[in-house]
Amino acid sequence: MTRPGGTWQNWGRSASVRPVRVERPRSPEGVQRAVKAAASQGLTVKAIGAGHSFTGIAVAPGVLLELDDMQGLVSADAATGRVTLLAGTRLHRIPSLLRPYGLAMENLGDIDRQSIAGAISTGTHGTGTGFGGIATQVRGLTLITADGEFLRIDETHDSELLAGAVVGLGALGVVVEVTLQCVPAFVLHAVDAPAPLDETLETVHEQAAAADHLEFYWHPHTDVALKKTQTRLPESAKRNPIPPMQHWLDETVLTNGVFGAFCAVSRVVPAIIPPFNRLAVKLTGDGEYSDESHRVLIHHRNVRFREMEYAIPAENLVPAFEEVQALVTDRGWRIEFPVEVRFAASDDLWMSTASGRDSAYIAVHRYWRTDPRPYFDAVEQIMLRYGGRPHWGKLHSLDAEQLRERYPRFDDFIALRDRLDPKRVFGNRHLERILGA
């Protein structure tokens, strides 16, 4: 979001910049003109989506392109399930765009404020051992390259580049259109239930394999896992949504209102964190309901936070998680935000965190006004010992040499970047760190 005075800030308030100028193109051709103009003036150019990356990946010190006016359907085919969207389209708008065609996205993350281009470019994912991240749903995309030309990449145009370009980190060009493979609309039956944490960890792999979607949250200073198990049903299945009043109480009052006040107070009185967390697991995380897929998968979170998330080989989940538990206890920290665990299937995308391996994700968070570095740095060391790869849109400390060791196709991606943006028109300091100059 660009504030008065020309300063842009991301949602987590962990990155900001005052660009040379801000442009708001309304079409792919407008993006093309902006890229050509920036390159001719020796300025870098970057597009931003909703600013939901916690890293500096979208920071634009030269020309900042806001794609808010580039939203909506370009085309849709109900028979094939292929849908093309303008790159700035927010995820929360997509269900209503797909509804007339009887379609839905195959899987979603748990937040839908991002743009579709931002979500795929940073490897945003949901959960489910049989499902990849959002980027695995992409069947084509259109870029404006550094020389200001349109580049279509799909199964019939430069198809060999698709696996490299989808999770493109904003380093290859400005994405202006995204083609997705959608599925017939479906219903999710959800069971949210607390369970003993030790029992959950003992059987977590069996539970994840048996469910369409499984995730759990652990509030530090408790011995409870809040599990969310979801089963996919046909669109015609009977729905039993959460009653509006209960939904308002759970999401608006408790999850955002009360929790936000708690986070603010806990900075001053950290001793309240353990008892509050124990109370939270008694008051939340218990219910059974069914509804349209996106209504079940998505949660609305207004309490601002900062996050680090690592993907590790799925088989390493339990020992890595147990080390995080022990870390919090040994350091005597008071951690107000829950730890989140999710799963994703292996894919073949070069820069996907699940590239070449079935993955489990461990995400840690801190309230945005609290310094997360001691906690994040220590958790990061655990994740690295277990083969971790950091989420591209979330905080981490790795550089290009460290990342090269973790991605077999890293140098192929760099070669693709050299081909499409040899002068680093789309570069910034964050990309210099994670990809090299």
PDB file of N, CA and C in Angstrom, residues 178-228:
ATOM      1  N   VAL A 178      -2.471 -14.716 -15.926  1.00  0.00           N
ATOM      2  CA  VAL A 178      -2.208 -16.054 -15.384  1.00  0.00           C
ATOM      3  C   VAL A 178      -3.338 -16.978 -15.812  1.00  0.00           C
ATOM      4  N   THR A 179      -2.984 -18.124 -16.374  1.00  0.00           N
ATOM      5  CA  THR A 179      -3.978 -19.139 -16.750  1.00  0.00           C
ATOM      6  C   THR A 179      -3.925 -20.283 -15.746  1.00  0.00           C
ATOM      7  N   LEU A 180      -5.071 -20.587 -15.157  1.00  0.00           N
ATOM      8  CA  LEU A 180      -5.180 -21.626 -14.140  1.00  0.00           C
ATOM      9  C   LEU A 180      -5.980 -22.814 -14.659  1.00  0.00           C
ATOM     10  N   GLN A 181      -5.629 -23.996 -14.163  1.00  0.00           N
ATOM     11  CA  GLN A 181      -6.470 -25.174 -14.345  1.00  0.00           C
ATOM     12  C   GLN A 181      -7.352 -25.282 -13.104  1.00  0.00           C
ATOM     13  N   CYS A 182      -8.626 -25.002 -13.280  1.00  0.00           N
ATOM     14  CA  CYS A 182      -9.575 -25.079 -12.177  1.00  0.00           C
ATOM     15  C   CYS A 182     -10.267 -26.437 -12.169  1.00  0.00           C
ATOM     16  N   VAL A 183     -11.068 -26.677 -11.142  1.00  0.00           N
ATOM     17  CA  VAL A 183     -11.790 -27.937 -10.970  1.00  0.00           C
ATOM     18  C   VAL A 183     -13.266 -27.625 -10.774  1.00  0.00           C
ATOM     19  N   PRO A 184     -14.135 -28.622 -10.946  1.00  0.00           N
ATOM     20  CA  PRO A 184     -15.541 -28.373 -10.644  1.00  0.00           C
ATOM     21  C   PRO A 184     -15.713 -27.902  -9.201  1.00  0.00           C
ATOM     22  N   ALA A 185     -16.614 -26.954  -9.016  1.00  0.00           N
ATOM     23  CA  ALA A 185     -16.859 -26.423  -7.672  1.00  0.00           C
ATOM     24  C   ALA A 185     -17.163 -27.566  -6.713  1.00  0.00           C
ATOM     25  N   PHE A 186     -16.704 -27.422  -5.467  1.00  0.00           N
ATOM     26  CA  PHE A 186     -16.893 -28.495  -4.494  1.00  0.00           C
ATOM     27  C   PHE A 186     -17.149 -27.919  -3.111  1.00  0.00           C
ATOM     28  N   VAL A 187     -17.626 -28.774  -2.256  1.00  0.00           N
ATOM     29  CA  VAL A 187     -17.927 -28.451  -0.860  1.00  0.00           C
ATOM     30  C   VAL A 187     -16.873 -29.109   0.019  1.00  0.00           C
ATOM     31  N   LEU A 188     -16.546 -28.469   1.112  1.00  0.00           N
ATOM     32  CA  LEU A 188     -15.652 -29.066   2.102  1.00  0.00           C
ATOM     33  C   LEU A 188     -16.400 -29.300   3.406  1.00  0.00           C
ATOM     34  N   HIS A 189     -16.269 -30.510   3.916  1.00  0.00           N
ATOM     35  CA  HIS A 189     -16.778 -30.833   5.251  1.00  0.00           C
ATOM     36  C   HIS A 189     -15.614 -30.723   6.220  1.00  0.00           C
ATOM     37  N   ALA A 190     -15.749 -29.869   7.221  1.00  0.00           N
ATOM     38  CA  ALA A 190     -14.637 -29.567   8.121  1.00  0.00           C
ATOM     39  C   ALA A 190     -14.945 -30.020   9.538  1.00  0.00           C
ATOM     40  N   VAL A 191     -13.940 -30.578  10.164  1.00  0.00           N
ATOM     41  CA  VAL A 191     -14.000 -30.910  11.582  1.00  0.00           C
ATOM     42  C   VAL A 191     -12.811 -30.242  12.260  1.00  0.00           C
ATOM     43  N   ASP A 192     -13.094 -29.297  13.131  1.00  0.00           N
ATOM     44  CA  ASP A 192     -12.059 -28.641  13.924  1.00  0.00           C
ATOM     45  C   ASP A 192     -12.129 -29.213  15.328  1.00  0.00           C
ATOM     46  N   ALA A 193     -11.019 -29.736  15.823  1.00  0.00           N
ATOM     47  CA  ALA A 193     -11.065 -30.399  17.115  1.00  0.00           C
ATOM     48  C   ALA A 193      -9.718 -30.322  17.814  1.00  0.00           C
ATOM     49  N   PRO A 194      -9.730 -30.030  19.117  1.00  0.00           N
ATOM     50  CA  PRO A 194      -8.486 -30.106  19.886  1.00  0.00           C
ATOM     51  C   PRO A 194      -8.126 -31.563  20.150  1.00  0.00           C
ATOM     52  N   ALA A 195      -6.826 -31.821  20.257  1.00  0.00           N
ATOM     53  CA  ALA A 195      -6.350 -33.174  20.547  1.00  0.00           C
ATOM     54  C   ALA A 195      -5.036 -33.056  21.303  1.00  0.00           C
ATOM     55  N   PRO A 196      -4.701 -34.051  22.109  1.00  0.00           N
ATOM     56  CA  PRO A 196      -3.405 -34.011  22.788  1.00  0.00           C
ATOM     57  C   PRO A 196      -2.277 -33.887  21.766  1.00  0.00           C
ATOM     58  N   LEU A 197      -1.359 -32.980  22.013  1.00  0.00           N
ATOM     59  CA  LEU A 197      -0.288 -32.722  21.055  1.00  0.00           C
ATOM     60  C   LEU A 197       0.582 -33.951  20.844  1.00  0.00           C
ATOM     61  N   ASP A 198       0.939 -34.658  21.913  1.00  0.00           N
ATOM     62  CA  ASP A 198       1.828 -35.806  21.746  1.00  0.00           C
ATOM     63  C   ASP A 198       1.173 -36.903  20.916  1.00  0.00           C
ATOM     64  N   GLU A 199      -0.136 -37.123  21.121  1.00  0.00           N
ATOM     65  CA  GLU A 199      -0.842 -38.124  20.321  1.00  0.00           C
ATOM     66  C   GLU A 199      -0.936 -37.691  18.857  1.00  0.00           C
ATOM     67  N   THR A 200      -1.137 -36.409  18.630  1.00  0.00           N
ATOM     68  CA  THR A 200      -1.194 -35.891  17.261  1.00  0.00           C
ATOM     69  C   THR A 200       0.119 -36.132  16.538  1.00  0.00           C
ATOM     70  N   LEU A 201       1.219 -35.836  17.198  1.00  0.00           N
ATOM     71  CA  LEU A 201       2.521 -36.020  16.569  1.00  0.00           C
ATOM     72  C   LEU A 201       2.816 -37.495  16.292  1.00  0.00           C
ATOM     73  N   GLU A 202       2.348 -38.383  17.147  1.00  0.00           N
ATOM     74  CA  GLU A 202       2.607 -39.814  16.962  1.00  0.00           C
ATOM     75  C   GLU A 202       1.994 -40.335  15.668  1.00  0.00           C
ATOM     76  N   THR A 203       0.855 -39.783  15.288  1.00  0.00           N
ATOM     77  CA  THR A 203       0.125 -40.318  14.126  1.00  0.00           C
ATOM     78  C   THR A 203      -0.107 -39.278  13.042  1.00  0.00           C
ATOM     79  N   VAL A 204       0.656 -38.181  13.062  1.00  0.00           N
ATOM     80  CA  VAL A 204       0.361 -37.076  12.164  1.00  0.00           C
ATOM     81  C   VAL A 204       0.475 -37.475  10.701  1.00  0.00           C
ATOM     82  N   HIS A 205       1.432 -38.320  10.344  1.00  0.00           N
ATOM     83  CA  HIS A 205       1.589 -38.700   8.945  1.00  0.00           C
ATOM     84  C   HIS A 205       0.428 -39.562   8.468  1.00  0.00           C
ATOM     85  N   GLU A 206      -0.047 -40.446   9.324  1.00  0.00           N
ATOM     86  CA  GLU A 206      -1.211 -41.267   8.955  1.00  0.00           C
ATOM     87  C   GLU A 206      -2.457 -40.400   8.828  1.00  0.00           C
ATOM     88  N   GLN A 207      -2.604 -39.439   9.733  1.00  0.00           N
ATOM     89  CA  GLN A 207      -3.772 -38.553   9.661  1.00  0.00           C
ATOM     90  C   GLN A 207      -3.720 -37.688   8.407  1.00  0.00           C
ATOM     91  N   ALA A 208      -2.545 -37.178   8.082  1.00  0.00           N
ATOM     92  CA  ALA A 208      -2.419 -36.328   6.901  1.00  0.00           C
ATOM     93  C   ALA A 208      -2.702 -37.111   5.627  1.00  0.00           C
ATOM     94  N   ALA A 209      -2.246 -38.361   5.572  1.00  0.00           N
ATOM     95  CA  ALA A 209      -2.473 -39.185   4.382  1.00  0.00           C
ATOM     96  C   ALA A 209      -3.934 -39.564   4.230  1.00  0.00           C
ATOM     97  N   ALA A 210      -4.644 -39.702   5.341  1.00  0.00           N
ATOM     98  CA  ALA A 210      -6.042 -40.140   5.301  1.00  0.00           C
ATOM     99  C   ALA A 210      -7.001 -38.997   4.996  1.00  0.00           C
ATOM    100  N   ALA A 211      -6.562 -37.748   5.179  1.00  0.00           N
ATOM    101  CA  ALA A 211      -7.435 -36.589   4.996  1.00  0.00           C
ATOM    102  C   ALA A 211      -7.144 -35.909   3.667  1.00  0.00           C
ATOM    103  N   ASP A 212      -8.161 -35.261   3.105  1.00  0.00           N
ATOM    104  CA  ASP A 212      -7.902 -34.413   1.940  1.00  0.00           C
ATOM    105  C   ASP A 212      -7.028 -33.227   2.343  1.00  0.00           C
ATOM    106  N   HIS A 213      -7.386 -32.623   3.459  1.00  0.00           N
ATOM    107  CA  HIS A 213      -6.639 -31.469   3.951  1.00  0.00           C
ATOM    108  C   HIS A 213      -6.513 -31.584   5.464  1.00  0.00           C
ATOM    109  N   LEU A 214      -5.295 -31.451   5.958  1.00  0.00           N
ATOM    110  CA  LEU A 214      -5.059 -31.471   7.401  1.00  0.00           C
ATOM    111  C   LEU A 214      -4.036 -30.406   7.754  1.00  0.00           C
ATOM    112  N   GLU A 215      -4.313 -29.676   8.804  1.00  0.00           N
ATOM    113  CA  GLU A 215      -3.331 -28.779   9.387  1.00  0.00           C
ATOM    114  C   GLU A 215      -3.594 -28.731  10.884  1.00  0.00           C
ATOM    115  N   PHE A 216      -2.593 -28.300  11.625  1.00  0.00           N
ATOM    116  CA  PHE A 216      -2.846 -28.081  13.046  1.00  0.00           C
ATOM    117  C   PHE A 216      -2.040 -26.905  13.551  1.00  0.00           C
ATOM    118  N   TYR A 217      -2.546 -26.330  14.632  1.00  0.00           N
ATOM    119  CA  TYR A 217      -1.913 -25.208  15.305  1.00  0.00           C
ATOM    120  C   TYR A 217      -1.536 -25.632  16.719  1.00  0.00           C
ATOM    121  N   TRP A 218      -0.385 -25.153  17.146  1.00  0.00           N
ATOM    122  CA  TRP A 218       0.030 -25.371  18.526  1.00  0.00           C
ATOM    123  C   TRP A 218       0.306 -24.023  19.180  1.00  0.00           C
ATOM    124  N   HIS A 219      -0.442 -23.733  20.231  1.00  0.00           N
ATOM    125  CA  HIS A 219      -0.171 -22.538  21.018  1.00  0.00           C
ATOM    126  C   HIS A 219       0.934 -22.863  22.005  1.00  0.00           C
ATOM    127  N   PRO A 220       2.076 -22.210  21.894  1.00  0.00           N
ATOM    128  CA  PRO A 220       3.133 -22.460  22.881  1.00  0.00           C
ATOM    129  C   PRO A 220       2.595 -22.310  24.304  1.00  0.00           C
ATOM    130  N   HIS A 221       3.194 -23.088  25.206  1.00  0.00           N
ATOM    131  CA  HIS A 221       2.821 -23.124  26.616  1.00  0.00           C
ATOM    132  C   HIS A 221       1.568 -23.956  26.851  1.00  0.00           C
ATOM    133  N   THR A 222       1.166 -24.745  25.840  1.00  0.00           N
ATOM    134  CA  THR A 222       0.063 -25.694  25.997  1.00  0.00           C
ATOM    135  C   THR A 222       0.520 -27.061  25.494  1.00  0.00           C
ATOM    136  N   ASP A 223      -0.286 -28.080  25.775  1.00  0.00           N
ATOM    137  CA  ASP A 223       0.002 -29.435  25.283  1.00  0.00           C
ATOM    138  C   ASP A 223      -1.113 -29.927  24.361  1.00  0.00           C
ATOM    139  N   VAL A 224      -1.704 -28.970  23.641  1.00  0.00           N
ATOM    140  CA  VAL A 224      -2.860 -29.259  22.793  1.00  0.00           C
ATOM    141  C   VAL A 224      -2.563 -28.889  21.346  1.00  0.00           C
ATOM    142  N   ALA A 225      -3.005 -29.734  20.417  1.00  0.00           N
ATOM    143  CA  ALA A 225      -2.987 -29.410  18.992  1.00  0.00           C
ATOM    144  C   ALA A 225      -4.411 -29.088  18.562  1.00  0.00           C
ATOM    145  N   LEU A 226      -4.587 -27.969  17.899  1.00  0.00           N
ATOM    146  CA  LEU A 226      -5.899 -27.629  17.336  1.00  0.00           C
ATOM    147  C   LEU A 226      -5.894 -28.084  15.883  1.00  0.00           C
ATOM    148  N   LYS A 227      -6.556 -29.203  15.626  1.00  0.00           N
ATOM    149  CA  LYS A 227      -6.530 -29.821  14.301  1.00  0.00           C
ATOM    150  C   LYS A 227      -7.686 -29.340  13.446  1.00  0.00           C
ATOM    151  N   LYS A 228      -7.398 -29.193  12.140  1.00  0.00           N
ATOM    152  CA  LYS A 228      -8.425 -28.858  11.152  1.00  0.00           C
ATOM    153  C   LYS A 228      -8.360 -29.937  10.068  1.00  0.00           C
TER     154      LYS A 228
END
